[in-house]
Coordinates of C-alpha atoms and ligand atoms in Angstrom, one line a residue:
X473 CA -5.3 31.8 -16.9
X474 CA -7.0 30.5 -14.3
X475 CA -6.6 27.3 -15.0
X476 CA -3.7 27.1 -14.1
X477 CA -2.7 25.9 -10.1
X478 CA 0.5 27.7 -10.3
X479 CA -2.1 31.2 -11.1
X480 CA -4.3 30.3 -8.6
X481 CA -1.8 29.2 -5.9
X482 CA 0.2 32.2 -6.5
X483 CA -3.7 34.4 -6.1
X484 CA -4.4 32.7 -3.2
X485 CA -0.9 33.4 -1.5
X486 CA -1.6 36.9 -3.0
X487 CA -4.3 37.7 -1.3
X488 CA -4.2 36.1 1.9
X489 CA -0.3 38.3 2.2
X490 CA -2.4 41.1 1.5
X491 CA -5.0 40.5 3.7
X492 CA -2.4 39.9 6.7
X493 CA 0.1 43.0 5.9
X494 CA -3.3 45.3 5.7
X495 CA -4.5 43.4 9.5
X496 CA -0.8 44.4 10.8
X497 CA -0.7 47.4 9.2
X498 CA -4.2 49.0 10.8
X499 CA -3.3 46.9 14.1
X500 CA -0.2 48.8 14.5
X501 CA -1.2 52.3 13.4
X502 CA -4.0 51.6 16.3
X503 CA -1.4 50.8 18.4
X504 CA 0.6 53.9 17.7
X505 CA -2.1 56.1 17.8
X506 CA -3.7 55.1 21.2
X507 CA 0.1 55.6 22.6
X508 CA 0.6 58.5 21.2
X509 CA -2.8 59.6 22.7
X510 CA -2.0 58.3 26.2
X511 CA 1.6 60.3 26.1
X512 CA -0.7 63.1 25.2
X513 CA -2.8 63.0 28.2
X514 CA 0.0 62.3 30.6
X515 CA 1.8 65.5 29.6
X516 CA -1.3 67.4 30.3
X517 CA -1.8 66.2 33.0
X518 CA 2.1 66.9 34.2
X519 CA 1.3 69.9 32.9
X520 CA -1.4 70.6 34.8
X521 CA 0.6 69.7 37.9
X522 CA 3.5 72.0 37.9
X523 CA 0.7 74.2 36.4
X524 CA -1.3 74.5 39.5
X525 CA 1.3 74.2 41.7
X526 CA 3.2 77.6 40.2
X527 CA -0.1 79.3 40.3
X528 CA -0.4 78.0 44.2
X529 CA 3.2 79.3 45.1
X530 CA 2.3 82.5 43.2
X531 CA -0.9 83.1 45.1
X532 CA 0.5 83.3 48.8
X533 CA 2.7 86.2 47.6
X534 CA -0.5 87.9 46.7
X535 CA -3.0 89.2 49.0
X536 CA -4.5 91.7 46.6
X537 CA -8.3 91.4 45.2
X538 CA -6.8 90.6 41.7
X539 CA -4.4 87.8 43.5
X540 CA -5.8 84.4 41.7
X541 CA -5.9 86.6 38.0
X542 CA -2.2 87.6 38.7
X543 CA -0.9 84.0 40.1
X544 CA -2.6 82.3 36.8
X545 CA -1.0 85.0 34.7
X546 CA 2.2 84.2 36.4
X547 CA 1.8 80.2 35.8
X548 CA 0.6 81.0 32.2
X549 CA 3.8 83.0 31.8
X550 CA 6.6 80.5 33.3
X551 CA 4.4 77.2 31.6
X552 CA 3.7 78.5 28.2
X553 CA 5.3 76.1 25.3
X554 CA 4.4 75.9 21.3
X555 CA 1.0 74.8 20.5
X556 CA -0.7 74.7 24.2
X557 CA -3.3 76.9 25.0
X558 CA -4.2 77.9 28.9
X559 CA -7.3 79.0 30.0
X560 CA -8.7 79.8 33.3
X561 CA -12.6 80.0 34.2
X562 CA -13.7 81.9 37.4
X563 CA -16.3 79.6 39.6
X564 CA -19.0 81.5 38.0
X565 CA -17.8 80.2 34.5
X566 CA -16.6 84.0 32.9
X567 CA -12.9 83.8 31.6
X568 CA -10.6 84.4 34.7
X569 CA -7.5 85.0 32.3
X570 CA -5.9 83.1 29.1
X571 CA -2.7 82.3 27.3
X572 CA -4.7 85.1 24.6
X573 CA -3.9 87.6 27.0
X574 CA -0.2 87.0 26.6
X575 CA 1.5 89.7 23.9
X576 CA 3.6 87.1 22.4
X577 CA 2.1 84.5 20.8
X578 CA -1.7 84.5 21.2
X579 CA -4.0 81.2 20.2
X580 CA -5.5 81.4 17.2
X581 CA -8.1 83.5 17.1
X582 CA -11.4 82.9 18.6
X583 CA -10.9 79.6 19.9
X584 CA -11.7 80.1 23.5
X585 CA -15.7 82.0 22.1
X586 CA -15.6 78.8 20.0
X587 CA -18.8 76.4 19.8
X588 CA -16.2 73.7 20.0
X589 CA -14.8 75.3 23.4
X590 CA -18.0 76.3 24.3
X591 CA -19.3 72.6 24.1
X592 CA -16.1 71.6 26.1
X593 CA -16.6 73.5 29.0
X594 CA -20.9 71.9 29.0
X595 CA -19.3 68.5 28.9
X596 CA -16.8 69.1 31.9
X597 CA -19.3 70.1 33.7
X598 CA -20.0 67.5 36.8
X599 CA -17.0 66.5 36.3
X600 CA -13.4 67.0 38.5
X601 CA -11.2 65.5 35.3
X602 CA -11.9 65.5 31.5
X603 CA -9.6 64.6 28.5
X604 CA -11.2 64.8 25.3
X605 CA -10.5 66.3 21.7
X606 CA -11.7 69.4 20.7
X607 CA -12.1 70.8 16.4
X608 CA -9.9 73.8 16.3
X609 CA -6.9 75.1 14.6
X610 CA -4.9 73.1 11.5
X611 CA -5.6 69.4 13.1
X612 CA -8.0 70.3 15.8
X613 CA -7.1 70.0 19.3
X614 CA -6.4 67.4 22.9
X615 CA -8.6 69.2 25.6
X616 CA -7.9 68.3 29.3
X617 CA -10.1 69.9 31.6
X618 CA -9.3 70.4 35.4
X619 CA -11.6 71.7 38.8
X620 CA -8.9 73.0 40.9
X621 CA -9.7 75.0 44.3
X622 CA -7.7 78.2 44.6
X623 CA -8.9 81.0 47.7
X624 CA -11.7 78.7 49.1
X625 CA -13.4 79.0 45.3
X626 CA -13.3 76.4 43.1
X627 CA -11.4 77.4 39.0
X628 CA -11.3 75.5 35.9
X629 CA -8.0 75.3 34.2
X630 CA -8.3 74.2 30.4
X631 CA -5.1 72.9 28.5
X632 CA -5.5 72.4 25.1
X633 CA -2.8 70.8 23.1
X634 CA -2.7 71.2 19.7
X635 CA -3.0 67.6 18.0
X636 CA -0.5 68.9 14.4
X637 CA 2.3 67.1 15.4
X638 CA 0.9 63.8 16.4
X639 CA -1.5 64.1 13.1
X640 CA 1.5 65.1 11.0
X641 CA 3.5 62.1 12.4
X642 CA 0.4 59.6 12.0
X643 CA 0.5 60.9 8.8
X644 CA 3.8 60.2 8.1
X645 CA 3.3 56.6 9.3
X646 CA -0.2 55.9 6.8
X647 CA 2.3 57.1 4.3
X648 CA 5.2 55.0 5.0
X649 CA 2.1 52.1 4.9
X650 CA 1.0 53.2 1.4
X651 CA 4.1 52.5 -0.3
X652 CA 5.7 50.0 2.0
X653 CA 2.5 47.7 1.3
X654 CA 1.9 47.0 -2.6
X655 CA 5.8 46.9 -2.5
X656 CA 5.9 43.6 -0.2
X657 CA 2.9 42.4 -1.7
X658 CA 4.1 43.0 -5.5
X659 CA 7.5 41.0 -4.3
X660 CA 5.8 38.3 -2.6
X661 CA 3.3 37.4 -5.7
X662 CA 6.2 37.2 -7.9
X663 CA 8.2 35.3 -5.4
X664 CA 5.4 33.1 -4.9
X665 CA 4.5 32.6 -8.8
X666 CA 8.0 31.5 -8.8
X667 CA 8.0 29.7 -5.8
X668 CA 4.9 27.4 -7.4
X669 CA 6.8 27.1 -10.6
X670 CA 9.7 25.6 -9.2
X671 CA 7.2 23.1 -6.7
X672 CA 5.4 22.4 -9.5
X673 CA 7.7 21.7 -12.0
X674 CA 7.5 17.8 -11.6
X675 CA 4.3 18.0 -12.1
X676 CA 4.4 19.8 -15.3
X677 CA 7.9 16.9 -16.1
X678 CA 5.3 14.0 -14.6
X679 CA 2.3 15.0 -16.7
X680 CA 4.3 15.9 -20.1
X681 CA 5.6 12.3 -19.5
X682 CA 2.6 10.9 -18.8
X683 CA 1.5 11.9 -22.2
X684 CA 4.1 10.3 -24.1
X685 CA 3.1 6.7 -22.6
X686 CA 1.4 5.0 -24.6
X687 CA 0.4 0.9 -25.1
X688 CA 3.9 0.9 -27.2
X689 CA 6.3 2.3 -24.3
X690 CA 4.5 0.9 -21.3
X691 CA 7.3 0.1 -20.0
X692 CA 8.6 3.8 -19.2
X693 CA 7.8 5.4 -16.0
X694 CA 7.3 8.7 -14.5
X695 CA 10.7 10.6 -13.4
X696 CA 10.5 11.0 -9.7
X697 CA 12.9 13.8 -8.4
X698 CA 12.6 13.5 -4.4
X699 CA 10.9 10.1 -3.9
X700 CA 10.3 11.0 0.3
X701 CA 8.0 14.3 -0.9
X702 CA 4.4 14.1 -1.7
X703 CA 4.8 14.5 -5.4
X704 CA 7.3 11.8 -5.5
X705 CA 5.4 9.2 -3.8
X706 CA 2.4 10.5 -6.5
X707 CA 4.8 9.9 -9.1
X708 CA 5.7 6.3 -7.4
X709 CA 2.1 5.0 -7.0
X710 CA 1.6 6.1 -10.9
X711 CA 4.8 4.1 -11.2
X712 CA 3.4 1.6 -9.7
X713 CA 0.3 1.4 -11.3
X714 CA 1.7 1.7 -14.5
X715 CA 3.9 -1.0 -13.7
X716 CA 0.5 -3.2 -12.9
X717 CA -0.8 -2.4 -16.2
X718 CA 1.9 -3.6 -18.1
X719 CA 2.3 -6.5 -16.5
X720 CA -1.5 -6.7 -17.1
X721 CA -1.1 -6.2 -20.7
X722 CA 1.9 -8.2 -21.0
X723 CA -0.6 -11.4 -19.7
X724 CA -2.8 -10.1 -22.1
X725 CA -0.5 -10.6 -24.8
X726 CA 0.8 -13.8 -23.6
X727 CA -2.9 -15.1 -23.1
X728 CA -3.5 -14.0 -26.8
X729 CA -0.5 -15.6 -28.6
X730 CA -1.2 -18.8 -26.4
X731 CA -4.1 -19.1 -27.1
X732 CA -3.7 -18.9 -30.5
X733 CA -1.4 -21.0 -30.8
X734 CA -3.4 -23.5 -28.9
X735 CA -6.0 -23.3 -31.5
X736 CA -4.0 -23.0 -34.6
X737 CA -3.1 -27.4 -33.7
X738 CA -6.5 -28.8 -34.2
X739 CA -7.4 -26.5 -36.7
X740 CA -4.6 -27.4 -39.0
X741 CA -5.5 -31.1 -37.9
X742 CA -9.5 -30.4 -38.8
X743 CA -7.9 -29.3 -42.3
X744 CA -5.6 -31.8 -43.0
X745 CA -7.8 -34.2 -42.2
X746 CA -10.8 -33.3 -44.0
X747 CA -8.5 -32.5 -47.3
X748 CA -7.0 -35.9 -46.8
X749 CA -10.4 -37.4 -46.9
X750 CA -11.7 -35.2 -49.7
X751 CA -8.9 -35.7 -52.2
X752 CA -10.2 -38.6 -53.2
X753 CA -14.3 -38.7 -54.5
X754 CA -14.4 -42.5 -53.2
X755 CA -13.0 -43.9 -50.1
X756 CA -13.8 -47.3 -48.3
X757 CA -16.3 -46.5 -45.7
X758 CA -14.0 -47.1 -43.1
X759 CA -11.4 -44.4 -43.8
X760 CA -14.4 -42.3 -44.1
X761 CA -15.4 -43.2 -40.8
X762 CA -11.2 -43.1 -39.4
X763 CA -11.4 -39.7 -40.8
X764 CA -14.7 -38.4 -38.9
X765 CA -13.3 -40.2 -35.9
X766 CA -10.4 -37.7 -35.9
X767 CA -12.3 -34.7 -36.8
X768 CA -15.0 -35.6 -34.3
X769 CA -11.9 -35.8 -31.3
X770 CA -10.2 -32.7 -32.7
X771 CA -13.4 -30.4 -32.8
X772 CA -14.2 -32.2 -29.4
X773 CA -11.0 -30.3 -28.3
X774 CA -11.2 -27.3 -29.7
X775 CA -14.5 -26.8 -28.3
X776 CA -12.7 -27.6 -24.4
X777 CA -10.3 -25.3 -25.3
X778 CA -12.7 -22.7 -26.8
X779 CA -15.0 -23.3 -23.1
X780 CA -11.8 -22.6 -21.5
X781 CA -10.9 -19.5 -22.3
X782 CA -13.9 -18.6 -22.5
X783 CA -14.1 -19.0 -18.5
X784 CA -10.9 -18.1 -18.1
X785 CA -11.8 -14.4 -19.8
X786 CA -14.9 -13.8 -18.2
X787 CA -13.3 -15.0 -14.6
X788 CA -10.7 -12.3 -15.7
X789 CA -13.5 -9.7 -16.4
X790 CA -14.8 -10.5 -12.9
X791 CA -18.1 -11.5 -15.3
X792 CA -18.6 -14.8 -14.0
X793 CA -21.6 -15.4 -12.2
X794 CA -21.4 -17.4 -9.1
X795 CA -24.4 -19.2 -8.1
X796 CA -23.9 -20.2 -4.8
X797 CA -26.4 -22.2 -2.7
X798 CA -26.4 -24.9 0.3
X799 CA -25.4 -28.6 -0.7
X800 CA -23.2 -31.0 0.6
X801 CA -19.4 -31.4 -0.5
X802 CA -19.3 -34.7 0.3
X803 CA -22.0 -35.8 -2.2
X804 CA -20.7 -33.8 -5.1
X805 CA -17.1 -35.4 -4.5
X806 CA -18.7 -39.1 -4.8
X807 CA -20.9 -37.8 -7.9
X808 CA -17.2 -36.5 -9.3
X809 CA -15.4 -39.8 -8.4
X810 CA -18.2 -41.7 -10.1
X811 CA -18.3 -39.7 -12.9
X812 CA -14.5 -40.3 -13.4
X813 CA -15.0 -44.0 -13.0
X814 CA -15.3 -45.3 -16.7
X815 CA -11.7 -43.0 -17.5
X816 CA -10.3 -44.8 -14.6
X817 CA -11.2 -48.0 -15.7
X818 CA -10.2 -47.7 -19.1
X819 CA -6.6 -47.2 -18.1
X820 CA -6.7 -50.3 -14.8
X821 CA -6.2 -47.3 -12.6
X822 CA -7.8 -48.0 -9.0
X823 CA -10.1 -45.2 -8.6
X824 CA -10.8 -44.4 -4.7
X825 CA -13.5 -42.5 -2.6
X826 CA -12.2 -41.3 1.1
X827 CA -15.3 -39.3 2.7
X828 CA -16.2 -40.0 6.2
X829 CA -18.3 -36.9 7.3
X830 CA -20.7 -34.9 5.9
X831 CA -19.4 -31.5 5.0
X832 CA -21.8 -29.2 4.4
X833 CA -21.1 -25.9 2.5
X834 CA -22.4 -22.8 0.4
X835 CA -20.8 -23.0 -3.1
X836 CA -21.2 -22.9 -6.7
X837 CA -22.1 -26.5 -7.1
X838 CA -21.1 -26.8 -10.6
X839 CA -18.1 -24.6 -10.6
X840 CA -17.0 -26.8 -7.5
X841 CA -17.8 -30.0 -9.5
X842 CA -15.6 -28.6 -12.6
X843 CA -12.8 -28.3 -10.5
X844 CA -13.2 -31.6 -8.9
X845 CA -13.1 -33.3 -12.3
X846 CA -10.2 -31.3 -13.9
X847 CA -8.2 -32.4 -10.7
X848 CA -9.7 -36.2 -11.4
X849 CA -9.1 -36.1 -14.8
X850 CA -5.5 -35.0 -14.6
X851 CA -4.7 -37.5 -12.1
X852 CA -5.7 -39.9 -14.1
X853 CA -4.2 -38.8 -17.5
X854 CA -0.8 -38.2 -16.0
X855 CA -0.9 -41.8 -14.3
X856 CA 0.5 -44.9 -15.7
X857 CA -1.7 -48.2 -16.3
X858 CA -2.3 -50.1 -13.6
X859 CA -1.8 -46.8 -11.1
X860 CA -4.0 -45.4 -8.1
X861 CA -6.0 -42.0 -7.9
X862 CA -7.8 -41.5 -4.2
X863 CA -9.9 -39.0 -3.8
X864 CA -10.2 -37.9 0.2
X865 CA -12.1 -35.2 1.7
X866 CA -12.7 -33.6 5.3
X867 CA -13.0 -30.9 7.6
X868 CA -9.5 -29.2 8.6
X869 CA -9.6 -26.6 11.2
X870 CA -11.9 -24.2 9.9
X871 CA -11.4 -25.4 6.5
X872 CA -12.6 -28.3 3.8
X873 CA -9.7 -30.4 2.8
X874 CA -10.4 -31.9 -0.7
X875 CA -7.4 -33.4 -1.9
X876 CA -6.9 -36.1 -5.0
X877 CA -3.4 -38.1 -5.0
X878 CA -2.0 -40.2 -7.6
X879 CA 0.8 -42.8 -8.4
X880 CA 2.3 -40.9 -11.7
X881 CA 5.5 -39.9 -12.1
X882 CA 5.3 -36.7 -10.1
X883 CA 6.3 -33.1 -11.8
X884 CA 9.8 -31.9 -11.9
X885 CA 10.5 -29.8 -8.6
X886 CA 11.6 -27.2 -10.8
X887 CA 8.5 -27.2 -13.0
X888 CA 6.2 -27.3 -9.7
X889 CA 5.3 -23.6 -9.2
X890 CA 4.8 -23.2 -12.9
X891 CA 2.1 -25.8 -13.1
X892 CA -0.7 -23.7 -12.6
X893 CA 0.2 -21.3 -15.3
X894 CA -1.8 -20.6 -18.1
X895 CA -1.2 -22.6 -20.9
X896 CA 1.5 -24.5 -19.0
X897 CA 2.1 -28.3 -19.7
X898 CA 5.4 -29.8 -18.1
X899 CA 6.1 -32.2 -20.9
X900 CA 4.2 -30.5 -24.3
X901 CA 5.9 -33.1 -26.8
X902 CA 4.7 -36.0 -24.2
X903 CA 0.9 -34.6 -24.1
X904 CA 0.5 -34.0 -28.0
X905 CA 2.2 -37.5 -29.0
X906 CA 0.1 -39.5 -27.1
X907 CA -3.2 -37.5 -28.1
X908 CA -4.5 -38.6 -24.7
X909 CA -7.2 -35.3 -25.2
X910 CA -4.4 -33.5 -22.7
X911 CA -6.0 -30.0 -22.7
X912 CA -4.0 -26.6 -23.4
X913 CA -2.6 -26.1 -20.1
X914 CA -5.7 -24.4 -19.0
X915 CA -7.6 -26.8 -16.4
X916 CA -5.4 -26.1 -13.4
X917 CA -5.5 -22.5 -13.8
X918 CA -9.4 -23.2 -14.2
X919 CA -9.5 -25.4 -11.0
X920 CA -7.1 -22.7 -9.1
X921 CA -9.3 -19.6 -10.4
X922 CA -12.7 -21.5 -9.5
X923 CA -11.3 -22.1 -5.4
X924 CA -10.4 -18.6 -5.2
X925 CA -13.9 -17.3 -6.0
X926 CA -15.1 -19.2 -2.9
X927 CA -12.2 -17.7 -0.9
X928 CA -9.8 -21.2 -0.8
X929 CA -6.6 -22.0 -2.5
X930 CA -5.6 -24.7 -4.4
X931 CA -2.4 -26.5 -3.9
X932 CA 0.2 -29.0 -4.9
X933 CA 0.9 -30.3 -1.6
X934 CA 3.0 -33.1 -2.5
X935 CA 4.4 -34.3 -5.8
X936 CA 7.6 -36.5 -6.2
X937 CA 8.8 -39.9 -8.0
X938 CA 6.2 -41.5 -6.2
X939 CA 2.9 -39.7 -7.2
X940 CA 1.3 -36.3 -6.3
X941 CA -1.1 -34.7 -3.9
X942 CA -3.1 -31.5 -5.4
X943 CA -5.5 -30.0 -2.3
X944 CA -8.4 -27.4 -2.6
X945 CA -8.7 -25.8 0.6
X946 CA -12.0 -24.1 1.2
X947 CA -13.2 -22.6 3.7
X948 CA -16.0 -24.1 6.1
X949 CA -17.7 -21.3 7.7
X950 CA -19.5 -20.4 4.7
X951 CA -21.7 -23.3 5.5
X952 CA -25.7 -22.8 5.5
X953 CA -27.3 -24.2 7.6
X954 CA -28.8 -27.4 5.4
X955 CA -31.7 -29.5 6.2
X956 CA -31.3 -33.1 7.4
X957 CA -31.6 -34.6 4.1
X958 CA -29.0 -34.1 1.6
X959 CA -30.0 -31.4 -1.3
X960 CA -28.0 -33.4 -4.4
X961 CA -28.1 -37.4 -4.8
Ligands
ADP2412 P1 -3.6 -29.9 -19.1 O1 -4.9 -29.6 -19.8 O2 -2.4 -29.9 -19.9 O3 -3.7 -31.1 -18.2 P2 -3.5 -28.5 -16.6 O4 -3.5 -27.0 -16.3 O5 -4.6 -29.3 -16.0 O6 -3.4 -28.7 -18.2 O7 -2.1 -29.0 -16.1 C1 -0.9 -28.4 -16.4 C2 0.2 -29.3 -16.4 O8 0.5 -29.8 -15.1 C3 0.0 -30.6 -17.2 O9 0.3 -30.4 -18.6 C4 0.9 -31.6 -16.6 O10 2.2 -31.5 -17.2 C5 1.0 -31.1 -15.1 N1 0.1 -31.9 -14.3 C6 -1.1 -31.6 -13.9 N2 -1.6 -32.6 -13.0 C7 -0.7 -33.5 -12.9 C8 -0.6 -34.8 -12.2 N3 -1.6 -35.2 -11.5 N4 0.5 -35.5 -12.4 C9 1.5 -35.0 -13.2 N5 1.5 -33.9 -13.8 C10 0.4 -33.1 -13.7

């Protein structure tokens, strides 16, 4: 049960209700009960006032021995009310005269011999004023204690208030406490389970939902019913994410299909061809040798292709290791172009070097070299006979601008953005027919992946009827500091 957030919310809302009304409740019954106490001791001390002032008035009518006894009596008389007790104590502490002596409605019995009194009367003395409580009677007593000076001799009057009322009525109040309490706090749990229910309840619609997604419906979402609250902009980010994984498995999909697709070509060509050359048990060397000609070009390609997406996966994975380390750009762009030399020259395309500086750099030297030579090797592939490929390099800004431009036909505007897509090729039938070894559609994505592990960006900057211009831009500053002589040759 408590498991459950709405339980525990609901305990902790509980508790901490109950905590506060019980903090309030003793607060105020303090607060009460010190007022009621300080009304107490003002009335005595009234009291007290008109009190001594009768018995003063009282006294100058008197001149007999007995005067003081008789003007107390008198003050005792006019100043008696329901549950106050008078006392008067000669300067020599015996009991000058006491409400007991009235006929009516004596104290109860033998409070003024009590311990209680007795212990009052040791604590006043020293002392021109005391208010203090006193045990006695039902609810025990509120004692004030006054010196007052009467016929050049100094008197104690003792009031004593009986406390009943103000207990009975304190009472009342701890009562009113005991019910009114568990009452709130039994309403406010079950408003507050409630409460958490209804908060919760997307929760409970979001995660029931959540449940039912599987790799079969990734394409539902979460419902979000209040997208500005905090569960609504939980429920978006899931949305979101969820959104990122499908697209991520969509890709997936894609990349799988593709790719076998890609592979399914040569293998049926592998196939054909080595049935072709089996069906017969003897064949003029030469077809024989036709045959492994074709099967040696096919599983050539299939192995590219194979290489490819093997890269391509583990650059997904983030798997692939880079192995950077200090060498110079400029070297590895001549080794590239040099390389790419004997392709060139087979088709009478012009192959050019452009590097005027040395550019120094940190990098994955073969990764970087891979990229080079996809970018060379398309140029060339996609140029005509006869064409140009230049191959120019430099420091822009805080960049390395490598960029290889060629005299082909260009790629469609439309097909421009698409070009570094997986598996992408802007004329398929055109690639196969010609059996030029055009790859899968998997080199620029290759080239494109390997600049953005070294933080650049490869581009087609230019592409029209009249050739095109594909850049890697990468940055300079991570540069190491190299020594004089150049690390590669
Ligand atoms: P491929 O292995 O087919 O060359 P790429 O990813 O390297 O795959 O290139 C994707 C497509 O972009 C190519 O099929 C081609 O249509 C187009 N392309 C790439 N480079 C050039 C270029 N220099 N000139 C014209 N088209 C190009």
């Amino acid at each position: 049960m408590l498991d459950s957030v709405r339980v525990r919310l609901t305990l902790w809302y509980t508790g901490l209700l109950a905590l506060f009304l019980v903090l309030l409740a003793l607060i105020t019954y303090f607060i009460f009960w010190r007022s009621t106490l300080q009304r107490t001791d003002g009335n005595l001390a009234e009291l007290s006032e008109a009190f001594l002032s009768t018995v003063r008035a009282e006294v100058l009518d008197d001149y007999g021995a007995d005067a003081p006894r008789h003007a107390v009596q008198e003050a005792i008389t006019e100043h008696h009310y329901r549950d106050h007790v008078f006392a008067v104590l000669e300067p020599n502490g015996g009991m000058l005269t006491s409400s007991q002596d009235l006929p009516n409605e004596p104290p109860p019995s033998g409070l003024l011999s009590s311990a209680a009194f007795q212990k009052l009367l040791a604590d006043s003395a020293g002392v021109d004023r005391l208010f203090e409580n006193m045990k006695g009677g039902r609810s025990g007593y509120r004692a004030f204690v006054r010196k007052f000076p009467l016929k050049g001799q100094t008197y104690t009057l003792v009031i004593l208030q009986s406390l009943h009322p103000q207990q009975e009525m304190l009472e009342e109040v701890r009562a009113t406490f005991a019910w009114v309490i568990p009452i709130a706090i039994f309403l406010a749990s079950v408003g507050g389970y409630f409460l958490a229910r209804k908060s919760l309840a997307p929760v409970v619609a979001m995660s029931s939902q959540a449940g039912r997604i599987s790799a079969e419906n990734l394409h539902e979402r979460l419902p979000i019913q209040n997208a500005r609250d905090e569960l609504g902009r939980l429920a978006a980010s899931f949305n979101e994410l969820l959104e990122r994984v499908d697209q991520s498995f969509e890709r997936q999909r894609r990349f799988m299909s593709d790719a076998s697709h890609e592979l399914r070509t040569p293998a049926a060509i592998l196939r054909g061809e080595s049935e072709v050359a089996l069906s017969r048990a003897e064949r003029p060397a030469e077809e024989y040798r036709e045959s492994l000609a074709v099967l040696h070009a096919e599983a050539h390609r299939l192995t590219q292709i194979v290489e490819d997406l093997f890269t391509l996966t583990r650059a997904d994975a983030g798997q692939y290791p880079l192995s950077p380390r200090g060498f110079y750009l400029d070297e590895l762009v001549a080794d590239c172009t040099h390389a790419a030399r004997s392709l060139a020259s087979a088709k009478q395309i012009t192959l050019t070097c452009e590097v005027l500086e040395e550019l120094p750099i940190c990098a994955d030297e073969a990764l970087l070299g891979r990229m080079i030579l996809n970018l060379l090797d398309n140029a060339i592939k996609y140029t005509p006979a006869g064409g140009r490929v230049t191959v120019s390099c430099g420091r822009s800004g805080v960049e390395y601008a490598l960029s290889v431009t060629d005299s082909g036909p260009g790629i469609p505007e439309e097909l421009q953005e698409r070009v570094f897509e997986r598996f992408f090729r802007a004329d398929k039938a055109r690639t196969r027919s010609e059996n030029d070894g055009g790859g899968a559609g998997l080199g620029l994505s290759i080239a494109r992946w390997i600049t953005e592990a070294h933080h650049g960006r490869l581009i087609l900057a230019r592409s029209d009827s009249s050739g095109s211009t594909f850049s890697a831009l990468l940055p300079a500053q991570a540069s190491v500091p190299l020594p004089a002589a150049p690390l590669i040759r």
